[in-house]
Amino acid sequence: MRKSLKVLFSGFSISFLGALPLGTLNLTAFDIAASQSVVSAIWFAIAVVLVELVVVRLAIYGNEKLTLTDRVSNYLFPLGIILLLYLAILSFMDASQVSETGPQFTALPEIGSSFVLGLLLSALNPLHFPFWMTWTKVLSTKGVLERSSRSYSFYIWGIGVGSIIALLIFIFLGKYVFSNYQDYSKVTNLFMGLLYLGFSLYLTFLLIKKRLNLKLQ
């Protein structure tokens, strides 16, 4: 039981701390909570975590068994870049349409379901695979994560709880901030647009760097 609690805490700590730095997923949850509702943001968070748990389950099999990882990554990078650019354009368009006394805006009008948005943003994040493969291998090497269904179950539960709690922090902060700032809509749309644009450029840089390294090899 002690080993199970240790792997549970390890999964929780990695996912919780990994979800705290500002990024597209937690700030989108923040934005949905502020612009739409807490319920919509929670559905977004559930979708994000579901995809993450699928990725973790794949990572458990180990790098040597996932021979398609590089091939999948090659598809995820361009798709993720396109989605982020699309969201950036929508955010900038929303920011330009918000007036001082205008109606409440919808952060992502072209994607009506926050659950679907969560699935897309999480599934098309090419950094999920290397992140969880690395940590899974580290924990396995150190003997924290054992080759047993019990150990894997506690590991996955810890990751799920850690990610949900971290996203809930941003969700409730978003709701609190929105209720206290009248100019939230325009500022947040601009900020989210820059965030999506910046991360798409970062992924583009990683993709180009990866392709150049392959050519040099």
mmCIF file of C-alpha atoms in Angstrom:
data_model
loop_
_atom_site.group_PDB
_atom_site.id
_atom_site.type_symbol
_atom_site.label_atom_id
_atom_site.label_comp_id
_atom_site.label_asym_id
_atom_site.label_seq_id
_atom_site.Cartn_x
_atom_site.Cartn_y
_atom_site.Cartn_z
ATOM 1 C CA MET A 1 0.000 0.000 0.000
ATOM 2 C CA ARG A 2 2.901 2.295 0.770
ATOM 3 C CA LYS A 3 4.312 1.853 -2.747
ATOM 4 C CA SER A 4 0.885 2.497 -4.259
ATOM 5 C CA LEU A 5 0.525 5.748 -2.335
ATOM 6 C CA LYS A 6 4.023 6.745 -3.431
ATOM 7 C CA VAL A 7 3.230 6.264 -7.118
ATOM 8 C CA LEU A 8 -0.132 8.011 -6.598
ATOM 9 C CA PHE A 9 1.616 11.022 -5.070
ATOM 10 C CA SER A 10 4.264 10.995 -7.820
ATOM 11 C CA GLY A 11 1.637 11.090 -10.557
ATOM 12 C CA PHE A 12 -0.294 13.780 -8.705
ATOM 13 C CA SER A 13 2.775 15.971 -8.150
ATOM 14 C CA ILE A 14 4.016 15.760 -11.745
ATOM 15 C CA SER A 15 0.624 16.539 -13.290
ATOM 16 C CA PHE A 16 -0.307 19.244 -10.765
ATOM 17 C CA LEU A 17 2.999 21.119 -10.968
ATOM 18 C CA GLY A 18 3.175 20.600 -14.738
ATOM 19 C CA ALA A 19 -0.251 22.207 -15.194
ATOM 20 C CA LEU A 20 0.500 25.319 -13.111
ATOM 21 C CA PRO A 21 2.851 27.239 -15.477
ATOM 22 C CA LEU A 22 0.856 29.487 -17.811
ATOM 23 C CA GLY A 23 0.000 27.729 -21.054
ATOM 24 C CA THR A 24 -2.734 27.283 -23.636
ATOM 25 C CA LEU A 25 -4.750 24.718 -21.664
ATOM 26 C CA ASN A 26 -4.948 26.354 -18.238
ATOM 27 C CA LEU A 27 -5.427 29.872 -19.625
ATOM 28 C CA THR A 28 -8.144 28.655 -21.983
ATOM 29 C CA ALA A 29 -9.901 27.115 -18.967
ATOM 30 C CA PHE A 30 -9.489 30.486 -17.212
ATOM 31 C CA ASP A 31 -10.916 32.305 -20.233
ATOM 32 C CA ILE A 32 -13.933 29.994 -20.612
ATOM 33 C CA ALA A 33 -14.789 30.321 -16.915
ATOM 34 C CA ALA A 34 -14.636 34.102 -17.157
ATOM 35 C CA SER A 35 -16.420 34.581 -20.479
ATOM 36 C CA GLN A 36 -18.928 31.719 -20.392
ATOM 37 C CA SER A 37 -19.496 29.717 -17.205
ATOM 38 C CA VAL A 38 -17.782 27.527 -14.631
ATOM 39 C CA VAL A 39 -19.712 24.502 -15.916
ATOM 40 C CA SER A 40 -18.407 25.002 -19.473
ATOM 41 C CA ALA A 41 -14.867 25.392 -18.138
ATOM 42 C CA ILE A 42 -15.191 22.195 -16.098
ATOM 43 C CA TRP A 43 -16.316 20.281 -19.201
ATOM 44 C CA PHE A 44 -13.255 21.687 -20.984
ATOM 45 C CA ALA A 45 -11.029 20.497 -18.118
ATOM 46 C CA ILE A 46 -12.597 17.018 -18.148
ATOM 47 C CA ALA A 47 -11.900 16.683 -21.880
ATOM 48 C CA VAL A 48 -8.296 17.827 -21.416
ATOM 49 C CA VAL A 49 -7.688 15.311 -18.634
ATOM 50 C CA LEU A 50 -9.341 12.434 -20.522
ATOM 51 C CA VAL A 51 -6.965 12.929 -23.449
ATOM 52 C CA GLU A 52 -4.024 13.266 -21.073
ATOM 53 C CA LEU A 53 -4.883 9.958 -19.390
ATOM 54 C CA VAL A 54 -5.013 8.227 -22.781
ATOM 55 C CA VAL A 55 -1.544 9.618 -23.522
ATOM 56 C CA VAL A 56 -0.282 8.392 -20.142
ATOM 57 C CA ARG A 57 -1.732 4.952 -20.776
ATOM 58 C CA LEU A 58 0.170 4.819 -24.073
ATOM 59 C CA ALA A 59 3.343 6.070 -22.385
ATOM 60 C CA ILE A 60 3.166 3.223 -19.869
ATOM 61 C CA TYR A 61 3.938 0.725 -22.614
ATOM 62 C CA GLY A 62 7.347 2.339 -22.979
ATOM 63 C CA ASN A 63 9.299 3.969 -25.756
ATOM 64 C CA GLU A 64 10.431 0.648 -27.186
ATOM 65 C CA LYS A 65 6.843 -0.478 -27.847
ATOM 66 C CA LEU A 66 5.561 2.789 -29.284
ATOM 67 C CA THR A 67 7.276 2.610 -32.654
ATOM 68 C CA LEU A 68 4.808 5.074 -34.218
ATOM 69 C CA THR A 69 5.598 7.894 -31.799
ATOM 70 C CA ASP A 70 7.752 9.912 -34.211
ATOM 71 C CA ARG A 71 5.292 9.413 -37.044
ATOM 72 C CA VAL A 72 2.353 10.533 -34.879
ATOM 73 C CA SER A 73 4.378 13.529 -33.709
ATOM 74 C CA ASN A 74 4.999 14.565 -37.322
ATOM 75 C CA TYR A 75 1.235 14.810 -37.859
ATOM 76 C CA LEU A 76 0.433 16.417 -34.499
ATOM 77 C CA PHE A 77 2.862 19.321 -34.931
ATOM 78 C CA PRO A 78 1.335 20.811 -38.126
ATOM 79 C CA LEU A 79 -2.246 20.101 -36.979
ATOM 80 C CA GLY A 80 -1.559 21.729 -33.621
ATOM 81 C CA ILE A 81 -0.006 24.763 -35.320
ATOM 82 C CA ILE A 82 -3.040 25.169 -37.601
ATOM 83 C CA LEU A 83 -5.496 24.908 -34.682
ATOM 84 C CA LEU A 84 -3.581 27.453 -32.595
ATOM 85 C CA LEU A 85 -3.360 29.904 -35.499
ATOM 86 C CA TYR A 86 -7.100 29.470 -36.041
ATOM 87 C CA LEU A 87 -7.830 30.207 -32.373
ATOM 88 C CA ALA A 88 -5.461 33.197 -32.455
ATOM 89 C CA ILE A 89 -7.308 34.710 -35.429
ATOM 90 C CA LEU A 90 -10.687 34.179 -33.718
ATOM 91 C CA SER A 91 -9.428 35.814 -30.530
ATOM 92 C CA PHE A 92 -8.059 38.861 -32.382
ATOM 93 C CA MET A 93 -11.340 39.177 -34.303
ATOM 94 C CA ASP A 94 -13.305 39.022 -31.045
ATOM 95 C CA ALA A 95 -11.059 41.674 -29.499
ATOM 96 C CA SER A 96 -11.639 44.040 -32.418
ATOM 97 C CA GLN A 97 -15.416 43.623 -32.154
ATOM 98 C CA VAL A 98 -15.738 44.230 -28.419
ATOM 99 C CA SER A 99 -16.937 47.737 -27.625
ATOM 100 C CA GLU A 100 -16.998 49.432 -24.275
ATOM 101 C CA THR A 101 -20.719 48.821 -23.797
ATOM 102 C CA GLY A 102 -21.076 45.841 -26.121
ATOM 103 C CA PRO A 103 -22.653 42.500 -25.253
ATOM 104 C CA GLN A 104 -20.834 39.659 -23.557
ATOM 105 C CA PHE A 105 -18.489 37.983 -25.952
ATOM 106 C CA THR A 106 -18.040 34.311 -26.682
ATOM 107 C CA ALA A 107 -14.336 33.531 -26.577
ATOM 108 C CA LEU A 108 -14.458 30.823 -29.271
ATOM 109 C CA PRO A 109 -17.680 31.270 -31.280
ATOM 110 C CA GLU A 110 -16.765 28.773 -33.997
ATOM 111 C CA ILE A 111 -16.361 25.916 -31.498
ATOM 112 C CA GLY A 112 -19.610 25.810 -29.560
ATOM 113 C CA SER A 113 -18.694 22.950 -27.235
ATOM 114 C CA SER A 114 -16.036 23.575 -24.606
ATOM 115 C CA PHE A 115 -15.704 19.781 -24.277
ATOM 116 C CA VAL A 116 -14.827 19.432 -27.974
ATOM 117 C CA LEU A 117 -12.396 22.337 -27.684
ATOM 118 C CA GLY A 118 -10.704 20.593 -24.761
ATOM 119 C CA LEU A 119 -10.387 17.375 -26.748
ATOM 120 C CA LEU A 120 -8.872 19.207 -29.727
ATOM 121 C CA LEU A 121 -6.393 21.365 -27.803
ATOM 122 C CA SER A 122 -5.229 18.463 -25.659
ATOM 123 C CA ALA A 123 -5.092 15.844 -28.428
ATOM 124 C CA LEU A 124 -3.200 18.136 -30.817
ATOM 125 C CA ASN A 125 -0.612 19.107 -28.212
ATOM 126 C CA PRO A 126 2.556 17.380 -29.507
ATOM 127 C CA LEU A 127 4.365 17.955 -26.211
ATOM 128 C CA HIS A 128 2.104 15.540 -24.289
ATOM 129 C CA PHE A 129 3.789 12.394 -25.594
ATOM 130 C CA PRO A 130 7.443 13.250 -24.867
ATOM 131 C CA PHE A 131 6.537 14.764 -21.468
ATOM 132 C CA TRP A 132 4.758 11.680 -20.131
ATOM 133 C CA MET A 133 7.059 9.188 -21.802
ATOM 134 C CA THR A 134 10.020 10.825 -20.101
ATOM 135 C CA TRP A 135 8.429 10.909 -16.647
ATOM 136 C CA THR A 136 7.048 7.373 -16.960
ATOM 137 C CA LYS A 137 10.486 6.072 -17.878
ATOM 138 C CA VAL A 138 12.132 7.994 -15.003
ATOM 139 C CA LEU A 139 9.677 6.614 -12.443
ATOM 140 C CA SER A 140 10.045 3.089 -13.846
ATOM 141 C CA THR A 141 13.843 3.304 -13.740
ATOM 142 C CA LYS A 142 13.773 4.479 -10.117
ATOM 143 C CA GLY A 143 11.432 1.656 -9.140
ATOM 144 C CA VAL A 144 8.574 3.967 -8.180
ATOM 145 C CA LEU A 145 6.322 2.774 -11.010
ATOM 146 C CA GLU A 146 6.160 -1.019 -11.049
ATOM 147 C CA ARG A 147 4.990 -3.345 -13.818
ATOM 148 C CA SER A 148 1.590 -4.115 -12.318
ATOM 149 C CA SER A 149 -1.988 -3.061 -13.009
ATOM 150 C CA ARG A 150 -2.298 -1.810 -9.416
ATOM 151 C CA SER A 151 0.722 0.494 -9.759
ATOM 152 C CA TYR A 152 -0.461 1.758 -13.153
ATOM 153 C CA SER A 153 -3.959 2.444 -11.810
ATOM 154 C CA PHE A 154 -2.669 4.510 -8.883
ATOM 155 C CA TYR A 155 -0.318 6.361 -11.248
ATOM 156 C CA ILE A 156 -3.151 7.257 -13.640
ATOM 157 C CA TRP A 157 -5.504 8.255 -10.805
ATOM 158 C CA GLY A 158 -2.844 10.537 -9.340
ATOM 159 C CA ILE A 159 -2.266 12.213 -12.703
ATOM 160 C CA GLY A 160 -5.987 12.709 -13.306
ATOM 161 C CA VAL A 161 -6.618 14.247 -9.881
ATOM 162 C CA GLY A 162 -3.541 16.485 -10.108
ATOM 163 C CA SER A 163 -4.482 17.853 -13.527
ATOM 164 C CA ILE A 164 -8.125 18.461 -12.567
ATOM 165 C CA ILE A 165 -7.214 20.318 -9.361
ATOM 166 C CA ALA A 166 -4.687 22.513 -11.196
ATOM 167 C CA LEU A 167 -7.226 23.392 -13.897
ATOM 168 C CA LEU A 168 -9.925 24.057 -11.275
ATOM 169 C CA ILE A 169 -7.631 26.666 -9.707
ATOM 170 C CA PHE A 170 -7.503 28.549 -13.019
ATOM 171 C CA ILE A 171 -11.241 28.072 -13.553
ATOM 172 C CA PHE A 172 -12.226 29.644 -10.241
ATOM 173 C CA LEU A 173 -9.609 32.382 -10.619
ATOM 174 C CA GLY A 174 -11.122 33.157 -14.024
ATOM 175 C CA LYS A 175 -14.594 33.433 -12.579
ATOM 176 C CA TYR A 176 -13.359 35.686 -9.764
ATOM 177 C CA VAL A 177 -11.323 37.972 -12.071
ATOM 178 C CA PHE A 178 -14.177 38.341 -14.552
ATOM 179 C CA SER A 179 -16.566 39.484 -11.835
ATOM 180 C CA ASN A 180 -14.146 42.251 -10.823
ATOM 181 C CA TYR A 181 -12.898 43.719 -14.105
ATOM 182 C CA GLN A 182 -15.196 45.493 -16.590
ATOM 183 C CA ASP A 183 -12.605 45.626 -19.376
ATOM 184 C CA TYR A 184 -11.855 41.922 -19.174
ATOM 185 C CA SER A 185 -13.266 40.939 -22.577
ATOM 186 C CA LYS A 186 -11.037 42.987 -24.879
ATOM 187 C CA VAL A 187 -7.871 42.560 -22.828
ATOM 188 C CA THR A 188 -8.318 38.808 -22.483
ATOM 189 C CA ASN A 189 -9.091 38.274 -26.152
ATOM 190 C CA LEU A 190 -5.897 40.122 -27.061
ATOM 191 C CA PHE A 191 -3.929 38.156 -24.480
ATOM 192 C CA MET A 192 -5.356 34.792 -25.587
ATOM 193 C CA GLY A 193 -4.693 35.686 -29.228
ATOM 194 C CA LEU A 194 -1.066 36.463 -28.432
ATOM 195 C CA LEU A 195 -0.787 33.278 -26.383
ATOM 196 C CA TYR A 196 -2.137 31.072 -29.181
ATOM 197 C CA LEU A 197 0.008 32.877 -31.750
ATOM 198 C CA GLY A 198 3.130 32.624 -29.598
ATOM 199 C CA PHE A 199 2.675 28.925 -28.912
ATOM 200 C CA SER A 200 1.991 28.208 -32.601
ATOM 201 C CA LEU A 201 5.264 29.974 -33.483
ATOM 202 C CA TYR A 202 7.042 27.956 -30.788
ATOM 203 C CA LEU A 203 5.699 24.691 -32.232
ATOM 204 C CA THR A 204 6.713 25.853 -35.710
ATOM 205 C CA PHE A 205 10.242 26.452 -34.419
ATOM 206 C CA LEU A 206 10.352 22.973 -32.850
ATOM 207 C CA LEU A 207 9.048 21.389 -36.055
ATOM 208 C CA ILE A 208 11.621 23.161 -38.252
ATOM 209 C CA LYS A 209 14.389 22.287 -35.802
ATOM 210 C CA LYS A 210 13.312 18.642 -35.811
ATOM 211 C CA ARG A 211 13.225 18.480 -39.609
ATOM 212 C CA LEU A 212 16.659 20.118 -39.884
ATOM 213 C CA ASN A 213 18.135 17.650 -37.386
ATOM 214 C CA LEU A 214 16.724 14.735 -39.380
ATOM 215 C CA LYS A 215 18.229 16.096 -42.604
ATOM 216 C CA LEU A 216 21.629 16.608 -40.972
ATOM 217 C CA GLN A 217 21.595 13.044 -39.658
#
